[in-house]
Short mmCIF file of C-alpha atoms in Angstrom, two decimals:
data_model
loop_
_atom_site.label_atom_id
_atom_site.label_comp_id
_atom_site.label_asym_id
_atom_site.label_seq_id
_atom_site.Cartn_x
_atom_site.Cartn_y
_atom_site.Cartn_z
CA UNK A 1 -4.42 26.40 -92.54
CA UNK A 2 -1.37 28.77 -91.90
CA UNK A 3 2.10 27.67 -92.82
CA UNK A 4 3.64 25.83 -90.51
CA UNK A 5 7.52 25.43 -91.36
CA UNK A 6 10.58 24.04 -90.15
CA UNK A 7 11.50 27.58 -88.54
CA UNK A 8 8.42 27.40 -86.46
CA UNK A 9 9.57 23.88 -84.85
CA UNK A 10 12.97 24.52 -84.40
CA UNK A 11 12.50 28.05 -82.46
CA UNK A 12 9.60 25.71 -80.49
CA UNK A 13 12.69 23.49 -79.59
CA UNK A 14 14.89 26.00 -79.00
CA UNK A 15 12.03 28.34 -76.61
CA UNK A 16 11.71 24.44 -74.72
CA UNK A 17 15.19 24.02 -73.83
CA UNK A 18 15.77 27.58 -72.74
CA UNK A 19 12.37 27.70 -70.52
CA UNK A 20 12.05 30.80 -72.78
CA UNK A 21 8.30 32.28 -71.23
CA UNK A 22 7.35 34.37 -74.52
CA UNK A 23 7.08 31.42 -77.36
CA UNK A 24 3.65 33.02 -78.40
CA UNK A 25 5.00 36.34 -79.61
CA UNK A 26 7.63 35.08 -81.66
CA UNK A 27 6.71 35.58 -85.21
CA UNK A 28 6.98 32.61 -87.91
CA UNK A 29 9.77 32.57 -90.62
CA UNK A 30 7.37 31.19 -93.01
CA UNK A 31 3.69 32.59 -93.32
CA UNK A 32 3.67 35.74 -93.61
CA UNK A 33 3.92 36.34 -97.50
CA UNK A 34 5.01 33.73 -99.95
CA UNK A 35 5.43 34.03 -103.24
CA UNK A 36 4.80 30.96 -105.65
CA UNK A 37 6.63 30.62 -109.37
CA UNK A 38 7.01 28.17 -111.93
CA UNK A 39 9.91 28.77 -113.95
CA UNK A 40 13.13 26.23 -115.10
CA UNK A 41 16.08 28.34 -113.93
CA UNK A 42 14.84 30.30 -110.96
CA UNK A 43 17.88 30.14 -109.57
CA UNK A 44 18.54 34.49 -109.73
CA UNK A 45 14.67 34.43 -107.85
CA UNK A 46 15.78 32.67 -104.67
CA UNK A 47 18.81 34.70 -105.09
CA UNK A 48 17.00 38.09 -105.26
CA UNK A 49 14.30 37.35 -103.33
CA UNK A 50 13.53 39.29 -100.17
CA UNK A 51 10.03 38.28 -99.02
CA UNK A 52 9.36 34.84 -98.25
CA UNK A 53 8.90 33.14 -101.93
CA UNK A 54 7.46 29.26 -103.09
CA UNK A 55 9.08 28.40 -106.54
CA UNK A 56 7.14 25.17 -108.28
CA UNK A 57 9.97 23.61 -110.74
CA UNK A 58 9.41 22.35 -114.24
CA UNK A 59 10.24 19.29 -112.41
CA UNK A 60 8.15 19.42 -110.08
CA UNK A 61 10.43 20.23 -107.29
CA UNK A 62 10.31 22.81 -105.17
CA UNK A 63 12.75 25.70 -103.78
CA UNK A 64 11.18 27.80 -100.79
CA UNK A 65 12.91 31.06 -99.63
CA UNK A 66 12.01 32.04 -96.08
CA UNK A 67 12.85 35.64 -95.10
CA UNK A 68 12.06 37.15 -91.62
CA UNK A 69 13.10 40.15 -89.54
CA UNK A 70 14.32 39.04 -85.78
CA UNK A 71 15.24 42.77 -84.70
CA UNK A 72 12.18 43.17 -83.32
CA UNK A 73 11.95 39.85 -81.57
CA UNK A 74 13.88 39.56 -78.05
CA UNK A 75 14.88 35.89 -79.85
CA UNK A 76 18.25 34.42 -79.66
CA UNK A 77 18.82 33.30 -83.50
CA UNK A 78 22.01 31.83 -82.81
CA UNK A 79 21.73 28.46 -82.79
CA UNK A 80 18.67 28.72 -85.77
CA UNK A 81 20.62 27.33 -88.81
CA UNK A 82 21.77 24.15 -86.87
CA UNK A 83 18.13 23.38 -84.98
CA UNK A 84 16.96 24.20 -89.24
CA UNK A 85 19.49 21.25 -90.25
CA UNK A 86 19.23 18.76 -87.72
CA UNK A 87 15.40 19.11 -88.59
CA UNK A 88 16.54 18.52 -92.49
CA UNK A 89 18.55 15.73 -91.45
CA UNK A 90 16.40 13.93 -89.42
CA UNK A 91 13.53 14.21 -92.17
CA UNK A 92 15.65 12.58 -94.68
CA UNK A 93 16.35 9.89 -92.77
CA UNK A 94 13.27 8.90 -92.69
CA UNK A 95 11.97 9.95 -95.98
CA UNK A 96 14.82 9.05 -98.31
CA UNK A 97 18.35 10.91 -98.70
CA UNK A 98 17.93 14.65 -100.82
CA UNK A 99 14.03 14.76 -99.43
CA UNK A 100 15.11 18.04 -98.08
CA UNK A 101 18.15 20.17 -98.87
CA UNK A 102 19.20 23.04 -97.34
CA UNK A 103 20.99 25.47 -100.28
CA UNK A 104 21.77 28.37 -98.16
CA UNK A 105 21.28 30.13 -94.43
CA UNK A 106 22.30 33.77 -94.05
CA UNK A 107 21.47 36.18 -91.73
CA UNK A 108 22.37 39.91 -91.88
CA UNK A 109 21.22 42.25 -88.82
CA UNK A 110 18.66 39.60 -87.35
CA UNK A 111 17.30 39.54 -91.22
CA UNK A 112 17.27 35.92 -91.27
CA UNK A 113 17.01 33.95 -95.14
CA UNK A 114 16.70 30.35 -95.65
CA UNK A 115 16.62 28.88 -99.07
CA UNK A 116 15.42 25.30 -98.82
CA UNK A 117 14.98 22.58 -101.83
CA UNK A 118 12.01 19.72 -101.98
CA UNK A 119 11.96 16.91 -104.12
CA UNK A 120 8.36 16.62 -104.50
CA UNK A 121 5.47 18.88 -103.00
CA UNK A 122 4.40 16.35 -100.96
CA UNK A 123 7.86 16.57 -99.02
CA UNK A 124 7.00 20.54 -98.77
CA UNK A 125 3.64 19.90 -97.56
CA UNK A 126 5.02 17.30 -94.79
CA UNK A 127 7.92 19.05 -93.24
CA UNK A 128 5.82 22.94 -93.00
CA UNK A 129 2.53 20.86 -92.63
CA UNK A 130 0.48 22.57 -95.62
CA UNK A 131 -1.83 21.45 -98.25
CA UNK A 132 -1.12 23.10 -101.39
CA UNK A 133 -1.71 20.48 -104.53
CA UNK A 134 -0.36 21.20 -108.10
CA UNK A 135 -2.61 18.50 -110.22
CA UNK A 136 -3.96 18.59 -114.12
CA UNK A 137 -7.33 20.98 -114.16
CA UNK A 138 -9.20 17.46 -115.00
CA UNK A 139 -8.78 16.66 -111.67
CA UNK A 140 -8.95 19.29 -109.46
CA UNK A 141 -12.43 20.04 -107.92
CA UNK A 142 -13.32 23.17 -109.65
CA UNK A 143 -16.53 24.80 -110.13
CA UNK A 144 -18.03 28.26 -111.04
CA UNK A 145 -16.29 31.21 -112.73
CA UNK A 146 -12.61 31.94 -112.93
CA UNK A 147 -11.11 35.10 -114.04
CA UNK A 148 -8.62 35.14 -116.96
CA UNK A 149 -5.98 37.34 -116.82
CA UNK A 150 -7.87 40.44 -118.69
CA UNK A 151 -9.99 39.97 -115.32
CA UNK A 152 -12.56 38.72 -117.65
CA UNK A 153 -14.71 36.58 -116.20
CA UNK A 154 -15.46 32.65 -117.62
CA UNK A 155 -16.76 29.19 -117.01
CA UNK A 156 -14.35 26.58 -115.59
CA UNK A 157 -15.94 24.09 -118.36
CA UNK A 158 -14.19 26.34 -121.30
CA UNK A 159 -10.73 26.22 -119.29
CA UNK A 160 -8.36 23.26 -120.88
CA UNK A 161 -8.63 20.39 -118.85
CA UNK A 162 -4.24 20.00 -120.24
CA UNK A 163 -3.58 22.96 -117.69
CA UNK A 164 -2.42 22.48 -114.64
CA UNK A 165 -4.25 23.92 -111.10
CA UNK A 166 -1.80 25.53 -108.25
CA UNK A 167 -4.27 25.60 -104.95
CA UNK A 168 -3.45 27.32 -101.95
CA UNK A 169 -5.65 27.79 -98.50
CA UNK A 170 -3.41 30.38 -96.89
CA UNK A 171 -3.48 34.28 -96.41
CA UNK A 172 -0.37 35.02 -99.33
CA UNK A 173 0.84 36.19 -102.57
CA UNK A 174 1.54 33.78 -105.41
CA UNK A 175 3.01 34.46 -108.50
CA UNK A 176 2.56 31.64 -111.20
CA UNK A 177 4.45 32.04 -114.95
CA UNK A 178 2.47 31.24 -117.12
CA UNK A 179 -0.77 31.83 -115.31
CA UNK A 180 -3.72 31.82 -117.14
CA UNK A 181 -7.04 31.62 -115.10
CA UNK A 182 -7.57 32.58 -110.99
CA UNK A 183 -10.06 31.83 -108.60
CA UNK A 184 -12.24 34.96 -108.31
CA UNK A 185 -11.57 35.55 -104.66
CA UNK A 186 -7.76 36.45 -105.58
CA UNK A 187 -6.59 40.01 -106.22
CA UNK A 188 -4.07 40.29 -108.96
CA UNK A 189 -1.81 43.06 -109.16
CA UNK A 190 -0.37 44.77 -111.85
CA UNK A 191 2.82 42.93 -111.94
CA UNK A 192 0.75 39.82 -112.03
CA UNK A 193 1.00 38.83 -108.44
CA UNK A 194 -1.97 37.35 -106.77
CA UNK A 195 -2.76 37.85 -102.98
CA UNK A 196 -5.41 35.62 -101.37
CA UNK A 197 -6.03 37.68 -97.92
CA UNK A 198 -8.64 35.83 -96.06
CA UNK A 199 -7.04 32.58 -95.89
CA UNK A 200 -9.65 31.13 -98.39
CA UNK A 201 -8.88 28.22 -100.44
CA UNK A 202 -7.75 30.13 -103.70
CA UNK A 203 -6.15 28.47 -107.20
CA UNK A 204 -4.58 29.57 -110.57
CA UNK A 205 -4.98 27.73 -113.45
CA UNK A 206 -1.78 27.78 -115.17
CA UNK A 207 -0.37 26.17 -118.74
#
């Protein structure tokens, strides 16, 4: 299931109301590459980050950065960042006020960068219609061998059933602090990054 986002709907809209005849070839702002990391103040990561990036709060919030080259596309951008917040708006208002907030739009050179906030991930699953979960390893439906992060591989049954499970189901790369265990089908990089490439349903066990 590929990331669907607010940026996908809202250039949708926008292609409707123009009778714009190319809406297949624009590209998505979200789903290309994510990356996903749990940290308390992550606040220099959205800041720095220049690939599309999923950061999973301590408190379980979320902040998503969105980052996507238009100069390329033959896309008018201009009227983006109010099509992104009347999406926002109209979300909350049915979900509850602060469901959705949007921290910052900028676009440089048709380099477009959202920074969004969620309140829980179930709001981030609704609004880009995804499934990723975040629940204790007790409960997630795991089975087989996982790799630890020596790429060693061991039995889900001797992972801590304490730690918590991040699963994804799209073609991206994650990065998780304090990861300790991945599904085998992930690649991990030497800077700890994990990319799951053929849109598998993938997972890191972190603490």
């Amino acid at each position: 299931v590929l990331k669907k986002s607010v940026i996908q709907s809202t250039i949708r809209k926008l292609k409707n109301e123009r009778k714009v005849e190319h809406m297949k070839k624009i590209k998505l702002l979200v789903g290309v590459l994510f990356v996903a990391i749990l940290a308390a103040g992550c606040t220099h990561v959205s800041e720095d980050a220049k690939v599309d990036t999923f950061i999973l709060n301590k408190d379980n919030s979320i902040t998503d950065v969105s980052v996507e080259d238009y100069s390329d596309s033959s896309f008018k951008i201009d009227d983006l960042e109010s099509f992104v917040k009347d999406s926002v708006v109209d979300y909350n208002e049915k979900n509850g006020d602060d469901s959705i907030v949007v921290k910052s739009y900028t676009e440089d050179k048709k380099v477009v960068k959202l920074v969004m906030e969620y309140a829980t991930i179930k709001d981030y699953n609704n609004f880009n219609n995804t499934t990723y979960t975040v629940e204790k390893v007790s409960k997630a439906d795991l089975d087989g061998k996982v790799k630890d992060m020596d790429g060693k591989k061991v039995s889900v049954d001797d992972v801590e059933d304490t730690y918590r499970v991040l699963t994804i189901n799209a073609s991206t790369d994650v990065y998780v602090k304090n990861a300790k265990y991945y599904s085998t089908n992930l690649k991990m990089s030497e800077d700890k990054v994990f990319t799951n490439a053929d849109e598998e349903v993938g997972y890191i066990i972190f603490k």
